[in-house]
PDB file of C-alpha atoms in Angstrom:
ATOM      1  CA  MET A 413     -69.782 -32.795   9.617  1.00 49.00           C
ATOM      2  CA  PRO A 414     -66.891 -35.286   9.060  1.00 49.00           C
ATOM      3  CA  LYS A 415     -66.663 -34.435   5.319  1.00 47.00           C
ATOM      4  CA  PRO A 416     -66.079 -30.669   5.718  1.00 46.00           C
ATOM      5  CA  ARG A 417     -63.250 -31.429   8.165  1.00 43.00           C
ATOM      6  CA  ALA A 418     -61.619 -33.737   5.578  1.00 39.00           C
ATOM      7  CA  LEU A 419     -61.778 -30.995   2.911  1.00 38.00           C
ATOM      8  CA  VAL A 420     -60.128 -28.480   5.239  1.00 39.00           C
ATOM      9  CA  VAL A 421     -57.191 -30.843   5.702  1.00 38.00           C
ATOM     10  CA  LEU A 422     -56.809 -31.665   1.981  1.00 33.00           C
ATOM     11  CA  VAL A 423     -56.467 -28.050   0.790  1.00 37.00           C
ATOM     12  CA  PRO A 424     -53.183 -27.223   2.593  1.00 38.00           C
ATOM     13  CA  LEU A 425     -51.789 -30.645   1.635  1.00 32.00           C
ATOM     14  CA  LEU A 426     -52.395 -29.860  -2.029  1.00 31.00           C
ATOM     15  CA  LEU A 427     -50.821 -26.433  -1.655  1.00 35.00           C
ATOM     16  CA  LEU A 428     -47.737 -27.907   0.005  1.00 33.00           C
ATOM     17  CA  THR A 429     -47.410 -30.480  -2.747  1.00 35.00           C
ATOM     18  CA  ALA A 430     -47.567 -27.758  -5.418  1.00 39.00           C
ATOM     19  CA  CYS A 431     -44.949 -25.631  -3.640  1.00 40.00           C
ATOM     20  CA  GLY A 432     -42.626 -28.584  -3.210  1.00 39.00           C
ATOM     21  CA  THR A 433     -42.627 -29.379  -6.944  1.00 38.00           C
ATOM     22  CA  GLU A 434     -42.325 -25.835  -8.264  1.00 40.00           C
ATOM     23  CA  GLY A 435     -39.165 -25.203 -10.281  1.00 40.00           C
ATOM     24  CA  GLY A 436     -38.542 -28.853 -11.232  1.00 40.00           C
ATOM     25  CA  THR A 437     -37.904 -32.086  -9.410  1.00 40.00           C
ATOM     26  CA  GLY A 438     -34.867 -33.034  -7.343  1.00 41.00           C
ATOM     27  CA  SER A 439     -31.790 -30.899  -6.699  1.00 40.00           C
ATOM     28  CA  GLY A 440     -31.249 -30.236 -10.376  1.00 43.00           C
ATOM     29  CA  GLY A 441     -34.285 -27.965 -10.751  1.00 43.00           C
ATOM     30  CA  ALA A 442     -33.917 -24.874 -12.928  1.00 45.00           C
ATOM     31  CA  ASP A 443     -34.505 -22.582  -9.918  1.00 48.00           C
ATOM     32  CA  SER A 444     -31.952 -24.213  -7.597  1.00 49.00           C
ATOM     33  CA  VAL A 445     -29.583 -21.644  -6.054  1.00 54.00           C
ATOM     34  CA  SER A 446     -25.868 -22.166  -5.457  1.00 67.00           C
ATOM     35  CA  PRO A 447     -24.704 -21.608  -1.863  1.00 81.00           C
ATOM     36  CA  ASP A 448     -23.189 -18.213  -1.082  1.00 86.00           C
ATOM     37  CA  LEU A 449     -19.416 -17.902  -1.060  1.00 89.00           C
ATOM     38  CA  PRO A 450     -18.089 -18.182   2.528  1.00 91.00           C
ATOM     39  CA  VAL A 451     -16.414 -14.769   2.606  1.00 92.00           C
ATOM     40  CA  THR A 452     -17.686 -13.434   5.952  1.00 88.00           C
ATOM     41  CA  GLY A 453     -15.863 -14.029   9.212  1.00 81.00           C
ATOM     42  CA  THR A 454     -12.458 -14.035   7.488  1.00 86.00           C
ATOM     43  CA  HIS A 455      -9.797 -11.339   7.365  1.00 87.00           C
ATOM     44  CA  TRP A 456      -8.726 -10.863   3.766  1.00 93.00           C
ATOM     45  CA  THR A 457      -5.394  -9.285   2.925  1.00 91.00           C
ATOM     46  CA  VAL A 458      -5.325  -7.528  -0.447  1.00 95.00           C
ATOM     47  CA  GLU A 459      -2.406  -8.911  -2.462  1.00 96.00           C
ATOM     48  CA  ALA A 460      -3.025  -7.044  -5.722  1.00 97.00           C
ATOM     49  CA  VAL A 461      -5.654  -5.270  -7.801  1.00 97.00           C
ATOM     50  CA  THR A 462      -6.167  -5.185 -11.542  1.00 97.00           C
ATOM     51  CA  VAL A 463      -7.751  -2.209 -13.333  1.00 97.00           C
ATOM     52  CA  ASP A 464      -8.249  -2.154 -17.092  1.00 95.00           C
ATOM     53  CA  GLY A 465      -5.964  -5.167 -17.345  1.00 94.00           C
ATOM     54  CA  ARG A 466      -3.108  -3.520 -15.395  1.00 96.00           C
ATOM     55  CA  ARG A 467      -2.059  -5.338 -12.197  1.00 97.00           C
ATOM     56  CA  SER A 468      -0.660  -3.478  -9.154  1.00 96.00           C
ATOM     57  CA  ALA A 469       0.773  -5.128  -6.041  1.00 96.00           C
ATOM     58  CA  ALA A 470      -0.775  -3.923  -2.776  1.00 94.00           C
ATOM     59  CA  PRO A 471       1.120  -1.992  -0.091  1.00 90.00           C
ATOM     60  CA  GLY A 472       1.265  -3.327   3.443  1.00 82.00           C
ATOM     61  CA  GLY A 473      -1.936  -2.960   5.446  1.00 82.00           C
ATOM     62  CA  ALA A 474      -4.379  -3.221   2.516  1.00 91.00           C
ATOM     63  CA  ARG A 475      -7.274  -5.422   3.603  1.00 90.00           C
ATOM     64  CA  VAL A 476     -11.020  -6.001   3.447  1.00 93.00           C
ATOM     65  CA  ASP A 477     -13.480  -7.715   5.786  1.00 90.00           C
ATOM     66  CA  PHE A 478     -17.024  -8.777   4.897  1.00 93.00           C
ATOM     67  CA  GLY A 479     -19.545  -8.512   7.726  1.00 88.00           C
ATOM     68  CA  GLU A 480     -22.760 -10.409   8.337  1.00 88.00           C
ATOM     69  CA  ASP A 481     -24.536  -7.027   8.185  1.00 91.00           C
ATOM     70  CA  GLY A 482     -24.080  -6.682   4.415  1.00 92.00           C
ATOM     71  CA  ARG A 483     -21.161  -4.301   4.795  1.00 93.00           C
ATOM     72  CA  ALA A 484     -17.523  -4.503   3.739  1.00 94.00           C
ATOM     73  CA  ARG A 485     -14.901  -2.522   5.622  1.00 91.00           C
ATOM     74  CA  GLY A 486     -11.241  -2.244   4.836  1.00 90.00           C
ATOM     75  CA  ASN A 487      -8.089  -0.261   4.300  1.00 90.00           C
ATOM     76  CA  THR A 488      -6.465   0.734   1.024  1.00 93.00           C
ATOM     77  CA  GLY A 489      -2.990   0.853   2.553  1.00 88.00           C
ATOM     78  CA  CYS A 490      -3.692   4.444   3.568  1.00 84.00           C
ATOM     79  CA  ASN A 491      -7.394   5.292   4.028  1.00 87.00           C
ATOM     80  CA  THR A 492     -10.171   3.186   5.469  1.00 88.00           C
ATOM     81  CA  PHE A 493     -13.280   2.569   3.366  1.00 93.00           C
ATOM     82  CA  GLY A 494     -16.744   1.058   3.557  1.00 94.00           C
ATOM     83  CA  ALA A 495     -19.195  -0.419   1.056  1.00 95.00           C
ATOM     84  CA  GLY A 496     -22.536  -2.148   0.866  1.00 95.00           C
ATOM     85  CA  VAL A 497     -22.326  -5.734  -0.372  1.00 95.00           C
ATOM     86  CA  VAL A 498     -25.067  -8.019  -1.685  1.00 95.00           C
ATOM     87  CA  LEU A 499     -23.909 -11.631  -1.851  1.00 94.00           C
ATOM     88  CA  LYS A 500     -25.794 -14.073  -4.064  1.00 94.00           C
ATOM     89  CA  GLY A 501     -24.154 -17.376  -4.887  1.00 93.00           C
ATOM     90  CA  ASP A 502     -20.681 -16.659  -6.226  1.00 94.00           C
ATOM     91  CA  THR A 503     -21.394 -13.000  -7.068  1.00 96.00           C
ATOM     92  CA  LEU A 504     -20.829  -9.982  -4.823  1.00 95.00           C
ATOM     93  CA  THR A 505     -22.407  -6.702  -5.865  1.00 97.00           C
ATOM     94  CA  VAL A 506     -20.353  -3.952  -4.215  1.00 96.00           C
ATOM     95  CA  SER A 507     -21.464  -0.350  -3.690  1.00 95.00           C
ATOM     96  CA  PRO A 508     -18.637   1.781  -2.192  1.00 91.00           C
ATOM     97  CA  ASP A 509     -20.050   4.633  -0.137  1.00 91.00           C
ATOM     98  CA  GLU A 510     -17.400   5.947   2.251  1.00 91.00           C
ATOM     99  CA  VAL A 511     -13.665   6.596   2.457  1.00 91.00           C
ATOM    100  CA  THR A 512     -11.561   8.675   4.829  1.00 86.00           C
ATOM    101  CA  GLU A 513      -9.364  11.487   3.507  1.00 82.00           C
ATOM    102  CA  ILE A 514      -5.964  10.991   5.118  1.00 78.00           C
ATOM    103  CA  GLY A 515      -3.097  12.305   3.020  1.00 76.00           C
ATOM    104  CA  CYS A 516      -0.979   9.568   1.430  1.00 78.00           C
ATOM    105  CA  PRO A 517       2.207   9.308  -0.639  1.00 84.00           C
ATOM    106  CA  ALA A 518       1.630   9.375  -4.400  1.00 88.00           C
ATOM    107  CA  ASP A 519       2.195   5.643  -4.862  1.00 90.00           C
ATOM    108  CA  ARG A 520      -0.407   4.768  -2.224  1.00 90.00           C
ATOM    109  CA  GLN A 521      -2.853   7.283  -3.669  1.00 91.00           C
ATOM    110  CA  ARG A 522      -2.551   5.566  -7.046  1.00 94.00           C
ATOM    111  CA  PHE A 523      -3.142   2.149  -5.517  1.00 96.00           C
ATOM    112  CA  GLU A 524      -6.081   3.448  -3.494  1.00 95.00           C
ATOM    113  CA  LYS A 525      -7.723   4.814  -6.653  1.00 95.00           C
ATOM    114  CA  ASP A 526      -7.259   1.456  -8.380  1.00 96.00           C
ATOM    115  CA  LEU A 527      -8.577  -0.557  -5.437  1.00 97.00           C
ATOM    116  CA  LEU A 528     -11.737   1.528  -5.089  1.00 95.00           C
ATOM    117  CA  LYS A 529     -12.375   1.266  -8.833  1.00 96.00           C
ATOM    118  CA  ALA A 530     -11.823  -2.504  -8.892  1.00 97.00           C
ATOM    119  CA  PHE A 531     -13.903  -3.110  -5.746  1.00 97.00           C
ATOM    120  CA  SER A 532     -17.169  -1.908  -7.254  1.00 96.00           C
ATOM    121  CA  GLY A 533     -20.163  -3.355  -9.077  1.00 96.00           C
ATOM    122  CA  PRO A 534     -20.868  -7.055  -9.637  1.00 97.00           C
ATOM    123  CA  LEU A 535     -17.798  -9.208  -9.007  1.00 97.00           C
ATOM    124  CA  LYS A 536     -17.626 -12.963  -9.437  1.00 96.00           C
ATOM    125  CA  GLY A 537     -15.737 -14.707  -6.659  1.00 96.00           C
ATOM    126  CA  THR A 538     -13.525 -17.765  -7.031  1.00 95.00           C
ATOM    127  CA  LEU A 539     -12.080 -19.534  -3.993  1.00 93.00           C
ATOM    128  CA  LYS A 540      -8.896 -21.570  -4.283  1.00 93.00           C
ATOM    129  CA  GLY A 541      -7.203 -22.719  -1.096  1.00 91.00           C
ATOM    130  CA  ASP A 542      -6.855 -19.639   1.130  1.00 92.00           C
ATOM    131  CA  GLY A 543      -7.120 -17.291  -1.853  1.00 95.00           C
ATOM    132  CA  LEU A 544     -10.157 -15.396  -3.131  1.00 96.00           C
ATOM    133  CA  ARG A 545     -10.262 -13.825  -6.590  1.00 97.00           C
ATOM    134  CA  LEU A 546     -12.938 -11.203  -7.329  1.00 97.00           C
ATOM    135  CA  ALA A 547     -13.326 -10.275 -10.988  1.00 97.00           C
ATOM    136  CA  SER A 548     -15.607  -8.145 -13.135  1.00 97.00           C
ATOM    137  CA  ALA A 549     -17.620  -9.816 -15.894  1.00 95.00           C
ATOM    138  CA  ASP A 550     -15.058  -8.875 -18.565  1.00 94.00           C
ATOM    139  CA  GLY A 551     -12.120  -9.874 -16.341  1.00 93.00           C
ATOM    140  CA  ARG A 552     -10.384  -6.517 -16.735  1.00 95.00           C
ATOM    141  CA  ASN A 553     -10.928  -5.411 -13.126  1.00 97.00           C
ATOM    142  CA  GLY A 554     -10.433  -7.487 -10.008  1.00 96.00           C
ATOM    143  CA  LEU A 555      -8.865  -8.114  -6.616  1.00 97.00           C
ATOM    144  CA  GLU A 556      -6.599 -10.882  -5.355  1.00 97.00           C
ATOM    145  CA  LEU A 557      -7.206 -11.621  -1.661  1.00 97.00           C
ATOM    146  CA  THR A 558      -5.632 -14.032   0.809  1.00 95.00           C
ATOM    147  CA  ALA A 559      -7.199 -15.250   4.046  1.00 92.00           C
ATOM    148  CA  GLU A 560      -4.938 -14.342   6.944  1.00 84.00           C
ATOM    149  CA  PRO A 561      -5.152 -15.441  10.590  1.00 82.00           C
ATOM    150  CA  ALA A 562      -4.922 -12.804  13.317  1.00 83.00           C
ATOM    151  CA  VAL A 563      -1.591 -12.443  15.105  1.00 90.00           C
ATOM    152  CA  PRO A 564      -0.801 -11.512  18.722  1.00 94.00           C
ATOM    153  CA  LEU A 565       0.987  -8.349  19.807  1.00 95.00           C
ATOM    154  CA  ARG A 566       3.707 -10.350  21.548  1.00 95.00           C
ATOM    155  CA  GLY A 567       5.975 -12.715  19.681  1.00 96.00           C
ATOM    156  CA  THR A 568       5.114 -11.311  16.241  1.00 96.00           C
ATOM    157  CA  THR A 569       7.803  -9.760  14.056  1.00 97.00           C
ATOM    158  CA  TRP A 570       6.365  -6.357  13.102  1.00 97.00           C
ATOM    159  CA  LYS A 571       7.858  -4.948   9.908  1.00 94.00           C
ATOM    160  CA  VAL A 572       7.798  -1.141   9.983  1.00 95.00           C
ATOM    161  CA  ASP A 573       6.224   0.148   6.753  1.00 88.00           C
ATOM    162  CA  GLY A 574       5.069   3.697   7.445  1.00 87.00           C
ATOM    163  CA  LEU A 575       5.497   6.810   9.566  1.00 91.00           C
ATOM    164  CA  VAL A 576       2.570   8.577  11.235  1.00 92.00           C
ATOM    165  CA  SER A 577       2.274  12.302  11.775  1.00 92.00           C
ATOM    166  CA  GLY A 578      -1.144  13.301  13.069  1.00 91.00           C
ATOM    167  CA  LYS A 579      -3.662  11.984  10.542  1.00 83.00           C
ATOM    168  CA  THR A 580      -1.077  11.500   7.807  1.00 84.00           C
ATOM    169  CA  VAL A 581       0.690   8.225   7.087  1.00 82.00           C
ATOM    170  CA  SER A 582       3.780   8.444   4.869  1.00 83.00           C
ATOM    171  CA  SER A 583       6.021   5.789   3.429  1.00 81.00           C
ATOM    172  CA  LEU A 584       9.516   5.254   4.800  1.00 87.00           C
ATOM    173  CA  PRO A 585      12.319   7.511   3.464  1.00 88.00           C
ATOM    174  CA  ALA A 586      13.381   6.522  -0.040  1.00 86.00           C
ATOM    175  CA  GLY A 587      16.458   4.338   0.104  1.00 90.00           C
ATOM    176  CA  SER A 588      16.004   3.380   3.764  1.00 91.00           C
ATOM    177  CA  GLY A 589      15.462  -0.273   2.848  1.00 87.00           C
ATOM    178  CA  ASP A 590      13.229  -2.761   4.641  1.00 88.00           C
ATOM    179  CA  LYS A 591      15.262  -3.734   7.708  1.00 94.00           C
ATOM    180  CA  ALA A 592      13.198  -1.799  10.283  1.00 97.00           C
ATOM    181  CA  ARG A 593      11.232  -4.160  12.512  1.00 97.00           C
ATOM    182  CA  LEU A 594      10.429  -4.884  16.134  1.00 97.00           C
ATOM    183  CA  VAL A 595       9.436  -7.845  18.291  1.00 98.00           C
ATOM    184  CA  LEU A 596       7.830  -7.625  21.712  1.00 97.00           C
ATOM    185  CA  GLY A 597       9.009 -10.662  23.660  1.00 95.00           C
ATOM    186  CA  ALA A 598       7.383 -12.544  26.506  1.00 91.00           C
ATOM    187  CA  ASP A 599      10.387 -11.550  28.626  1.00 92.00           C
ATOM    188  CA  GLY A 600       9.287  -7.899  28.690  1.00 93.00           C
ATOM    189  CA  ARG A 601      11.831  -6.678  26.165  1.00 96.00           C
ATOM    190  CA  VAL A 602      11.343  -5.096  22.747  1.00 97.00           C
ATOM    191  CA  THR A 603      14.057  -5.864  20.193  1.00 97.00           C
ATOM    192  CA  GLY A 604      14.572  -5.398  16.493  1.00 97.00           C
ATOM    193  CA  ASN A 605      16.179  -3.068  13.986  1.00 98.00           C
ATOM    194  CA  LEU A 606      15.814   0.691  13.566  1.00 97.00           C
ATOM    195  CA  GLY A 607      16.574   0.670   9.858  1.00 96.00           C
ATOM    196  CA  CYS A 608      20.317   0.354  10.331  1.00 95.00           C
ATOM    197  CA  ASN A 609      21.275  -0.798  13.824  1.00 97.00           C
ATOM    198  CA  ASN A 610      19.792  -3.464  16.048  1.00 98.00           C
ATOM    199  CA  PHE A 611      18.208  -2.260  19.273  1.00 98.00           C
ATOM    200  CA  SER A 612      16.928  -3.575  22.584  1.00 97.00           C
ATOM    201  CA  ALA A 613      14.924  -2.038  25.443  1.00 97.00           C
ATOM    202  CA  THR A 614      12.615  -2.951  28.298  1.00 97.00           C
ATOM    203  CA  ALA A 615       8.903  -2.501  27.560  1.00 96.00           C
ATOM    204  CA  ARG A 616       5.690  -2.674  29.574  1.00 95.00           C
ATOM    205  CA  VAL A 617       2.281  -3.410  28.033  1.00 96.00           C
ATOM    206  CA  ASP A 618      -1.033  -2.316  29.544  1.00 96.00           C
ATOM    207  CA  GLU A 619      -3.640  -4.206  27.517  1.00 93.00           C
ATOM    208  CA  LYS A 620      -6.561  -2.432  29.198  1.00 95.00           C
ATOM    209  CA  ALA A 621      -5.219   1.047  28.409  1.00 96.00           C
ATOM    210  CA  ARG A 622      -3.749  -0.134  25.073  1.00 96.00           C
ATOM    211  CA  THR A 623      -0.356   1.364  25.891  1.00 97.00           C
ATOM    212  CA  LEU A 624       3.194   0.191  25.281  1.00 97.00           C
ATOM    213  CA  THR A 625       5.787   1.972  27.398  1.00 97.00           C
ATOM    214  CA  VAL A 626       9.388   1.667  26.215  1.00 96.00           C
ATOM    215  CA  GLU A 627      11.836   2.342  29.009  1.00 94.00           C
ATOM    216  CA  GLY A 628      14.428   3.966  26.787  1.00 82.00           C
ATOM    217  CA  PRO A 629      16.589   5.158  25.445  1.00 89.00           C
ATOM    218  CA  ALA A 630      17.161   1.859  23.658  1.00 93.00           C
ATOM    219  CA  ALA A 631      20.547   0.195  23.544  1.00 96.00           C
ATOM    220  CA  THR A 632      21.809  -0.086  19.956  1.00 97.00           C
ATOM    221  CA  THR A 633      24.695  -1.396  17.905  1.00 97.00           C
ATOM    222  CA  ARG A 634      27.028   1.198  16.326  1.00 94.00           C
ATOM    223  CA  MET A 635      27.086   0.525  12.589  1.00 94.00           C
ATOM    224  CA  MET A 636      27.234   3.378  10.085  1.00 91.00           C
ATOM    225  CA  CYS A 637      24.683   3.213   7.284  1.00 92.00           C
ATOM    226  CA  THR A 638      23.362   5.308   4.398  1.00 94.00           C
ATOM    227  CA  SER A 639      21.842   8.724   5.044  1.00 94.00           C
ATOM    228  CA  PRO A 640      18.208   7.587   4.477  1.00 94.00           C
ATOM    229  CA  GLN A 641      18.718   4.628   6.837  1.00 96.00           C
ATOM    230  CA  MET A 642      20.211   6.866   9.513  1.00 95.00           C
ATOM    231  CA  ARG A 643      17.373   9.384   9.115  1.00 95.00           C
ATOM    232  CA  LEU A 644      14.809   6.621   9.669  1.00 96.00           C
ATOM    233  CA  GLU A 645      16.816   5.265  12.579  1.00 96.00           C
ATOM    234  CA  THR A 646      16.841   8.659  14.291  1.00 96.00           C
ATOM    235  CA  GLU A 647      13.044   8.960  14.007  1.00 96.00           C
ATOM    236  CA  LEU A 648      12.410   5.462  15.338  1.00 97.00           C
ATOM    237  CA  TYR A 649      14.986   5.832  18.121  1.00 96.00           C
ATOM    238  CA  GLU A 650      13.303   8.998  19.377  1.00 96.00           C
ATOM    239  CA  LEU A 651       9.854   7.426  19.109  1.00 96.00           C
ATOM    240  CA  LEU A 652      10.718   4.257  21.020  1.00 96.00           C
ATOM    241  CA  ASP A 653      11.336   6.055  24.293  1.00 95.00           C
ATOM    242  CA  GLY A 654       8.372   6.461  26.622  1.00 95.00           C
ATOM    243  CA  PRO A 655       4.637   5.703  26.513  1.00 97.00           C
ATOM    244  CA  LEU A 656       2.969   4.848  23.199  1.00 97.00           C
ATOM    245  CA  THR A 657      -0.626   4.094  22.348  1.00 98.00           C
ATOM    246  CA  TYR A 658      -0.978   0.942  20.272  1.00 97.00           C
ATOM    247  CA  ARG A 659      -3.748  -0.125  17.917  1.00 94.00           C
ATOM    248  CA  LEU A 660      -3.757  -3.760  16.818  1.00 90.00           C
ATOM    249  CA  ASN A 661      -5.933  -4.645  13.843  1.00 81.00           C
ATOM    250  CA  HIS A 662      -5.533  -8.284  12.916  1.00 79.00           C
ATOM    251  CA  ARG A 663      -2.126  -8.128  11.187  1.00 82.00           C
ATOM    252  CA  THR A 664      -1.364  -4.406  11.375  1.00 86.00           C
ATOM    253  CA  LEU A 665       0.050  -2.421  14.298  1.00 93.00           C
ATOM    254  CA  THR A 666       0.065   1.332  14.836  1.00 95.00           C
ATOM    255  CA  LEU A 667       2.139   2.991  17.574  1.00 97.00           C
ATOM    256  CA  THR A 668       1.739   6.708  18.344  1.00 97.00           C
ATOM    257  CA  ASP A 669       3.047   9.033  21.037  1.00 97.00           C
ATOM    258  CA  ALA A 670       1.148  11.837  22.776  1.00 96.00           C
ATOM    259  CA  SER A 671       1.949  14.290  19.955  1.00 96.00           C
ATOM    260  CA  GLY A 672       0.537  12.009  17.256  1.00 96.00           C
ATOM    261  CA  GLU A 673       3.911  10.926  15.869  1.00 97.00           C
ATOM    262  CA  GLY A 674       4.343   7.216  15.321  1.00 97.00           C
ATOM    263  CA  LEU A 675       4.733   4.260  13.007  1.00 95.00           C
ATOM    264  CA  THR A 676       2.712   1.600  11.236  1.00 92.00           C
ATOM    265  CA  ALA A 677       3.854  -1.998  10.936  1.00 92.00           C
ATOM    266  CA  THR A 678       2.639  -5.219   9.352  1.00 87.00           C
ATOM    267  CA  ALA A 679       3.122  -8.751  10.635  1.00 88.00           C
ATOM    268  CA  ALA A 680       5.995 -10.337   8.718  1.00 85.00           C
ATOM    269  CA  ALA A 681       5.342 -13.627   6.934  1.00 69.00           C
ATOM    270  CA  ARG A 682       6.410 -16.620   8.972  1.00 61.00           C
TER     271      ARG A 682
END
């Protein structure tokens, strides 16, 4: 009886030895697999996309996040989108399968079309510092992404980059410039610029209800500016007076009133 027991032990040992040597010896075997790119768990801001060799800078709010569930979710700067992603080594195979249908200005529609075209199919990823480049095999399509840390609601300078009306997000009035911004301070005040004049008001935040109540009307300076700047200022002045619902998504902020009117803003670079 001892011999049969010895044979039973030897068989799995031989099988294990064969499995351990399959594909070559050492770490340089032909079947060795490169580690997957560490793209999940990071918020990626879209800096630019390239389609057919033509590069377009991204509008504020364009982003993409890769989940552990094999899904990518993001925003084109107007609509949100989703895609299936298979990650193998340094290659991501992307299959877009959903996008919302919010109306956008023509420039954002063009960028959205480019982004969705570039973010499709097999893309080779290259990491350099906090940047991630995704490119098609021929290099004619691709995305330039930057890893961005999340920012808090308070203490962040929020640069106003869009106006909300119901489900539609529009760009700021042409010629209104890029001065409009707001900062919610630890002292319970909201300050900033309405597009022309500086403003200040008391504000209360209810983090549980996700509301920001501005006890307006805001105090402002009295400069005269261009017509587009004054038009933007009037809209923001009327908005920043009373309760607002806020939505904070990493580095983007949306404020809307009960009627669905509001603004979008992006965290300014520090």
